[in-house]
């Protein structure tokens, strides 16, 4: 399939991070927390579409809602009741969400959040954290350390972004409040908003130190800069959102996505009514947020089913399994004296080929990539699927047996690929 795909897709790929040498995997079907690959092999799914499949595959209520949505026809270019119902659910549930807009992806949610912040404040600069990933678009695909920028310096994370766009973004270090404020303070009068994750997801599942995130939030409040929380990935770790639930923080704007669509493309942007009013078409000056598939009826129906199914208990169980996986991984690293550790935030985590967990994107990037891919392969050979950069997640269908199997596989895999010649002699 890979060879066939090479003829039609650049590098056989349509989502950069799923490429892995010698060839990417192809899925045939999935059920619960299991996936069958194209060659018929079944594996325990801890990839879960990079944590987005929080209810596993083919969750009965979500599947029924999707079928109902499809049977109703559409989309119509008209609003549908499920869009209202999902927005109502979100208002009741997520801290700080007074009004909602729907998009088709997390990327679009952050894009519209940046526009809203600018339109509301009349200021144009945006600040984001080093290693913060907010989607695949020019306004935010900026500022990682991979191309060797010095702290505070913004660089495009990918070729193809205009330097004028990069110049409008400030980048501050994550988990270093003094360092961050040193970047932010001189910009205070020009900043529309600060865009930040509760944990650096793509950069290595690196949780924010609570005092760091609280410090950023306090600074935003005193300077009249909007706090835009990117909870596209993290919201599934806390009933009212990760920041509200675990840190008591309420944002001005919050971006959601991933798990919200129950497997369908979705994104959402919510927040303070006076800020969200920039999208109100009854106003004379309105932020244009168009989209043929905004508020897609099938995704809206799925979203309602997702929020109904993801109650506090379900979230706590997923989070607890995430904690057990991360602690188990650290235990294996410690006992066997291997460069293996893990970080997690609730049910979303990552294995690190290192003795100490990184607390910044720079530290995560400094880790060698090769052994991590070896670890991914060695886990796969033992029936455990994680991402090629060794991110993992749990879902409501993940069983305790699967958690045990993961750790047993990890123990073997780590011994196989992470043992240096010296440690091999000892063990
Ligand atoms: N923000 C965060 C924190 C994310 O993890 C992601 C996706 N990995 C996005 C935004 C972008 O979402 P999408 O892939 O749906 O565009």
XYZ file of C-alpha atoms and ligand atoms in Angstrom:
443
model
C 0.000 0.000 0.000
C 2.891 2.326 0.805
C 4.470 1.740 -2.587
C 1.146 2.343 -4.262
C 0.616 5.514 -2.222
C 4.018 6.896 -3.201
C 2.715 7.425 -6.723
C -0.239 9.528 -5.603
C 0.730 11.246 -2.349
C 4.011 13.089 -1.692
C 6.034 10.587 0.302
C 2.822 8.549 0.560
C 1.727 11.063 3.147
C -1.057 13.484 3.899
C -0.344 14.158 7.593
C 3.318 14.810 8.227
C 3.685 13.207 11.638
C 2.294 9.813 10.635
C 5.253 9.113 8.380
C 7.710 6.668 9.850
C 10.500 4.684 8.223
C 10.583 2.203 6.600
C 6.885 2.774 5.880
C 3.814 3.986 7.784
C 1.153 1.637 9.076
C -2.228 1.275 7.427
C -5.300 0.615 9.532
C -8.085 -1.673 8.394
C -10.572 -1.270 11.242
C -10.851 -0.555 14.927
C -13.042 -1.545 17.833
C -12.824 -0.166 21.358
C -9.131 0.195 22.130
C -8.008 -2.329 19.500
C -6.943 -1.713 15.916
C -6.537 -4.169 13.098
C -3.761 -3.256 10.700
C -3.940 -3.848 6.979
C -1.880 -7.030 7.235
C -4.452 -8.479 9.627
C -2.400 -8.003 12.783
C -4.379 -6.666 15.772
C -2.772 -4.361 18.301
C -3.689 -2.550 21.511
C -4.323 1.024 20.447
C -2.567 3.542 22.676
C -2.125 5.939 19.752
C -5.871 6.596 19.504
C -5.432 9.139 16.758
C -3.020 11.116 18.896
C -5.408 11.047 21.881
C -8.426 12.208 19.869
C -10.286 8.887 20.094
C -11.067 9.331 23.786
C -14.040 6.978 23.546
C -12.193 4.380 21.497
C -13.423 3.163 18.136
C -17.083 2.496 17.363
C -18.434 3.721 20.675
C -22.112 2.633 20.462
C -23.736 5.968 21.341
C -21.376 7.997 19.191
C -21.828 5.596 16.287
C -25.616 5.785 16.664
C -25.481 9.598 16.707
C -23.320 9.591 13.581
C -25.776 7.289 11.817
C -28.676 9.517 12.836
C -26.792 12.524 11.526
C -26.061 10.853 8.193
C -29.652 9.663 7.832
C -30.884 13.240 8.233
C -28.996 14.310 5.101
C -27.060 17.538 4.770
C -25.119 19.592 5.477
C -27.616 22.102 4.198
C -26.106 25.524 4.519
C -28.637 25.962 7.318
C -28.189 25.760 11.070
C -29.262 22.555 12.800
C -30.624 21.948 16.324
C -27.636 19.774 17.315
C -25.355 22.782 16.860
C -27.395 24.632 19.487
C -27.502 21.607 21.754
C -23.746 21.048 21.597
C -23.087 24.729 22.320
C -25.453 24.545 25.310
C -23.602 21.492 26.623
C -20.311 23.300 26.271
C -21.549 26.391 28.095
C -22.773 24.290 30.997
C -19.572 22.341 31.180
C -16.471 24.318 30.284
C -15.227 27.111 32.514
C -15.402 30.526 30.887
C -17.435 29.400 27.875
C -20.336 31.819 27.462
C -20.615 31.649 23.675
C -19.305 29.140 21.117
C -18.271 28.954 17.453
C -17.652 25.672 15.654
C -14.895 24.893 13.177
C -13.693 21.761 11.401
C -10.370 21.372 13.185
C -8.311 22.576 16.101
C -6.188 24.564 13.680
C -9.162 26.588 12.545
C -10.196 27.156 16.152
C -6.834 28.723 17.034
C -6.861 30.716 13.811
C -10.244 32.220 14.667
C -9.194 32.752 18.287
C -6.249 34.858 17.128
C -8.539 36.868 14.857
C -11.053 37.367 17.633
C -8.370 38.520 20.060
C -7.058 41.013 17.532
C -10.494 42.283 16.571
C -11.550 42.656 20.192
C -8.410 44.367 21.433
C -7.485 46.393 18.386
C -3.919 45.151 18.906
C -2.080 42.936 16.484
C 0.703 40.992 18.218
C 0.261 37.473 19.494
C 2.537 35.650 21.923
C 2.979 31.914 22.179
C 5.219 29.523 24.063
C 8.314 27.818 22.717
C 7.296 24.387 21.523
C 3.602 25.240 21.702
C 1.752 23.574 18.847
C -1.525 25.181 17.905
C -2.177 23.779 14.468
C -1.067 23.847 10.911
C -1.427 27.469 9.867
C 0.832 30.457 9.482
C -0.257 32.467 12.519
C 0.853 29.817 14.977
C 3.259 27.416 13.269
C 5.995 29.592 14.610
C 8.568 29.515 17.336
C 9.880 26.073 17.983
C 13.528 25.635 18.771
C 14.171 23.057 16.087
C 15.784 25.609 13.789
C 18.007 26.949 16.513
C 16.338 30.187 17.537
C 17.541 31.827 20.702
C 14.990 32.345 23.509
C 12.481 35.032 22.658
C 13.246 34.860 18.960
C 10.393 33.818 16.699
C 11.178 31.506 13.794
C 8.920 29.782 11.321
C 8.551 26.156 12.222
C 8.136 25.177 8.618
C 9.242 26.532 5.279
C 6.522 28.461 3.494
C 5.627 30.994 6.184
C 6.125 34.653 5.282
C 8.641 36.518 7.414
C 6.091 39.336 7.913
C 3.826 36.854 9.675
C 6.634 35.608 11.898
C 7.464 39.210 12.817
C 4.001 39.598 14.362
C 4.538 36.825 16.919
C 6.496 36.825 20.178
C 7.783 33.546 21.535
C 8.428 33.008 25.228
C 9.963 30.054 27.100
C 7.603 27.511 28.659
C 7.810 26.663 32.350
C 10.074 29.639 33.021
C 7.909 32.466 34.342
C 10.683 35.042 34.705
C 11.966 34.248 31.217
C 8.437 34.441 29.798
C 7.634 37.758 31.477
C 10.921 39.195 30.250
C 9.651 38.562 26.695
C 6.037 39.568 27.351
C 6.414 42.706 29.443
C 8.036 44.947 26.809
C 5.259 43.873 24.378
C 2.361 44.354 26.799
C 0.778 47.352 25.064
C 0.892 45.677 21.661
C -0.307 42.190 22.559
C -3.791 41.032 21.619
C -3.460 37.665 23.308
C -1.270 34.942 24.732
C -1.910 31.519 23.233
C -0.847 28.665 25.471
C -1.327 24.953 26.176
C -1.857 23.397 29.609
C 0.822 20.929 28.606
C 3.042 21.061 25.556
C 1.347 18.271 23.651
C 3.212 17.825 20.390
C 6.517 18.935 21.888
C 6.505 15.981 24.287
C 3.531 16.027 26.696
C 5.311 18.433 29.035
C 2.939 19.657 31.757
C 3.016 23.320 32.746
C 4.231 23.990 36.246
C 1.042 25.263 37.934
C 2.777 28.437 39.135
C 3.984 29.103 35.575
C 0.532 28.914 34.020
C -1.057 30.848 36.899
C 1.658 33.484 36.567
C 0.975 33.866 32.843
C -2.786 34.079 33.499
C -2.298 36.732 36.212
C 0.007 38.727 33.983
C -2.547 38.647 31.149
C -5.274 39.872 33.480
C -3.272 42.785 34.867
C -2.112 43.866 31.408
C -5.471 43.502 29.653
C -4.086 40.818 27.327
C -6.457 37.978 26.428
C -5.564 34.527 27.740
C -6.296 32.056 24.940
C -6.040 28.515 26.238
C -5.423 25.892 23.613
C -7.251 22.895 25.042
C -7.719 21.205 21.663
C -5.964 18.114 23.023
C -6.098 18.630 26.788
C -9.805 19.224 27.443
C -10.488 15.481 27.660
C -8.357 15.306 30.818
C -10.689 17.488 32.916
C -14.476 17.627 33.104
C -14.581 21.447 32.924
C -11.407 21.564 30.799
C -7.893 20.753 31.986
C -6.938 24.238 33.215
C -10.189 24.826 35.073
C -10.283 21.382 36.624
C -6.651 20.922 37.572
C -5.423 24.505 38.032
C -8.554 26.537 38.730
C -7.937 28.770 35.706
C -10.625 30.377 33.567
C -9.503 31.653 30.157
C -10.857 34.525 28.110
C -10.980 32.224 25.098
C -10.620 28.462 24.881
C -9.951 26.321 21.803
C -11.283 22.767 21.724
C -11.190 19.951 19.218
C -9.841 16.433 18.746
C -11.920 14.187 21.035
C -14.952 16.467 20.768
C -16.030 15.054 17.399
C -16.018 11.397 18.432
C -13.764 10.680 15.454
C -15.210 13.284 13.101
C -13.451 16.513 12.142
C -14.350 19.246 14.594
C -12.982 22.242 16.416
C -14.578 24.829 18.650
C -13.815 28.191 20.082
C -15.549 29.517 23.155
C -15.172 32.211 25.731
C -16.321 35.452 27.250
C -19.469 36.782 25.630
C -18.046 40.259 25.033
C -15.048 38.800 23.175
C -17.057 36.231 21.222
C -19.406 39.062 20.206
C -16.855 39.962 17.524
C -18.412 37.094 15.543
C -22.000 38.318 16.008
C -23.352 38.979 12.509
C -25.914 41.420 13.910
C -23.045 43.763 14.635
C -21.874 46.216 12.031
C -18.226 45.194 12.269
C -18.091 41.453 12.379
C -15.166 39.042 12.184
C -15.830 36.920 9.160
C -15.692 33.290 10.097
C -17.019 31.408 7.126
C -16.777 27.707 6.334
C -18.808 25.366 4.167
C -18.675 22.691 6.855
C -18.809 24.789 10.044
C -21.234 23.214 12.486
C -21.404 20.061 10.374
C -24.593 18.254 11.404
C -22.944 14.843 11.769
C -20.047 16.200 13.826
C -22.477 18.194 15.982
C -24.549 15.069 16.673
C -21.379 13.131 17.492
C -20.175 15.945 19.757
C -23.347 15.827 21.841
C -22.902 12.058 22.275
C -19.230 12.529 23.222
C -19.950 15.065 25.949
C -22.746 12.891 27.323
C -20.466 9.839 27.413
C -17.407 11.609 28.846
C -18.543 12.184 32.401
C -16.335 12.814 35.408
C -15.975 9.140 36.215
C -14.905 8.198 32.694
C -12.326 10.979 32.664
C -10.938 10.017 36.060
C -10.565 6.418 34.952
C -8.684 7.390 31.772
C -6.501 9.762 33.768
C -5.736 7.095 36.327
C -4.701 4.654 33.609
C -2.485 7.361 32.130
C -0.858 7.844 35.515
C -0.288 4.102 35.911
C 1.332 3.889 32.488
C 3.646 6.819 33.178
C 4.558 5.629 36.673
C 5.078 2.102 35.384
C 7.397 3.363 32.652
C 9.386 5.404 35.165
C 9.579 2.351 37.407
C 10.992 0.222 34.598
C 13.561 2.885 33.750
C 14.562 3.261 37.389
C 14.773 -0.429 38.269
C 16.688 -1.418 35.181
C 18.759 1.765 35.159
C 17.689 2.499 31.609
C 17.288 5.899 29.958
C 13.521 5.550 30.094
C 11.036 7.843 31.743
C 7.583 9.227 31.000
C 5.469 12.325 31.373
C 1.702 12.458 31.348
C -1.195 14.791 31.873
C -4.232 12.702 32.726
C -4.766 10.050 30.083
C -2.268 11.559 27.625
C 1.433 10.784 27.965
C 4.786 10.228 26.359
C 7.736 7.948 26.855
C 11.104 9.685 26.905
C 14.438 8.072 26.197
C 16.131 9.995 29.000
C 16.850 9.645 32.685
C 14.980 12.833 33.609
C 11.677 14.006 32.110
C 12.058 17.205 30.067
C 10.324 20.331 31.317
C 10.784 22.422 28.200
C 10.539 21.918 24.460
C 14.284 22.501 24.196
C 14.975 19.644 26.586
C 12.586 17.358 24.699
C 14.108 18.183 21.331
C 17.584 17.445 22.690
C 16.605 13.801 23.249
C 17.893 11.413 20.589
C 15.213 10.472 18.068
C 16.631 7.125 16.947
C 16.165 5.172 20.196
C 12.633 6.516 20.533
C 11.706 5.137 17.126
C 13.396 1.849 18.054
C 11.217 1.778 21.153
C 8.081 2.469 19.102
C 8.972 -0.450 16.796
C 9.830 -2.804 19.646
C 6.473 -2.009 21.281
C 4.662 -2.552 17.996
C 6.304 -5.951 17.596
C 4.794 -6.791 20.971
C 1.304 -5.683 19.956
C 1.313 -2.197 21.468
C 0.691 0.798 19.238
C 1.993 4.222 20.286
C 2.976 7.127 18.031
C 6.399 7.044 16.389
C 7.477 9.741 18.852
C 6.218 7.486 21.675
C 3.167 9.440 22.676
C 0.390 7.347 24.175
C -3.170 7.831 25.372
C -5.906 5.907 27.097
C -9.599 5.897 26.218
C -12.835 4.853 27.892
C -12.463 1.428 26.258
C -8.902 0.842 27.519
C -8.935 -2.127 29.892
C -6.732 -2.653 32.930
C -5.390 -5.767 31.169
C -4.246 -3.565 28.299
C -2.453 -1.302 30.762
C -0.671 -4.362 32.184
C 0.142 -5.635 28.694
C 1.574 -2.228 27.766
C 3.904 -2.251 30.754
C 4.979 -5.868 30.209
C 5.729 -5.059 26.553
C 7.574 -1.914 27.565
C 9.756 -3.788 30.014
C 10.867 -6.187 27.271
C 11.098 -3.532 24.565
C 13.164 -1.178 26.717
C 15.541 -3.983 27.708
C 15.956 -4.839 24.052
C 16.545 -1.403 22.561
C 17.718 0.853 25.380
C 20.343 -1.339 27.039
C 23.846 0.002 26.560
C 26.545 -2.732 26.382
C 27.410 -2.068 30.069
C 23.855 -2.344 31.333
C 23.345 -5.460 29.222
C 26.175 -7.178 31.059
C 24.649 -6.283 34.408
C 21.103 -7.426 33.589
N -3.701 22.578 19.329
C -3.206 21.508 19.962
C -2.764 21.649 21.390
C -3.084 20.294 19.297
O -2.557 19.226 19.935
C -3.509 20.202 17.952
C -3.408 18.907 17.178
N -2.362 18.093 17.520
C -4.033 21.337 17.343
C -4.124 22.513 18.057
C -4.491 21.316 15.921
O -5.680 20.592 15.798
P -6.059 19.927 14.383
O -5.045 18.872 14.130
O -7.455 19.396 14.620
O -6.052 21.016 13.386
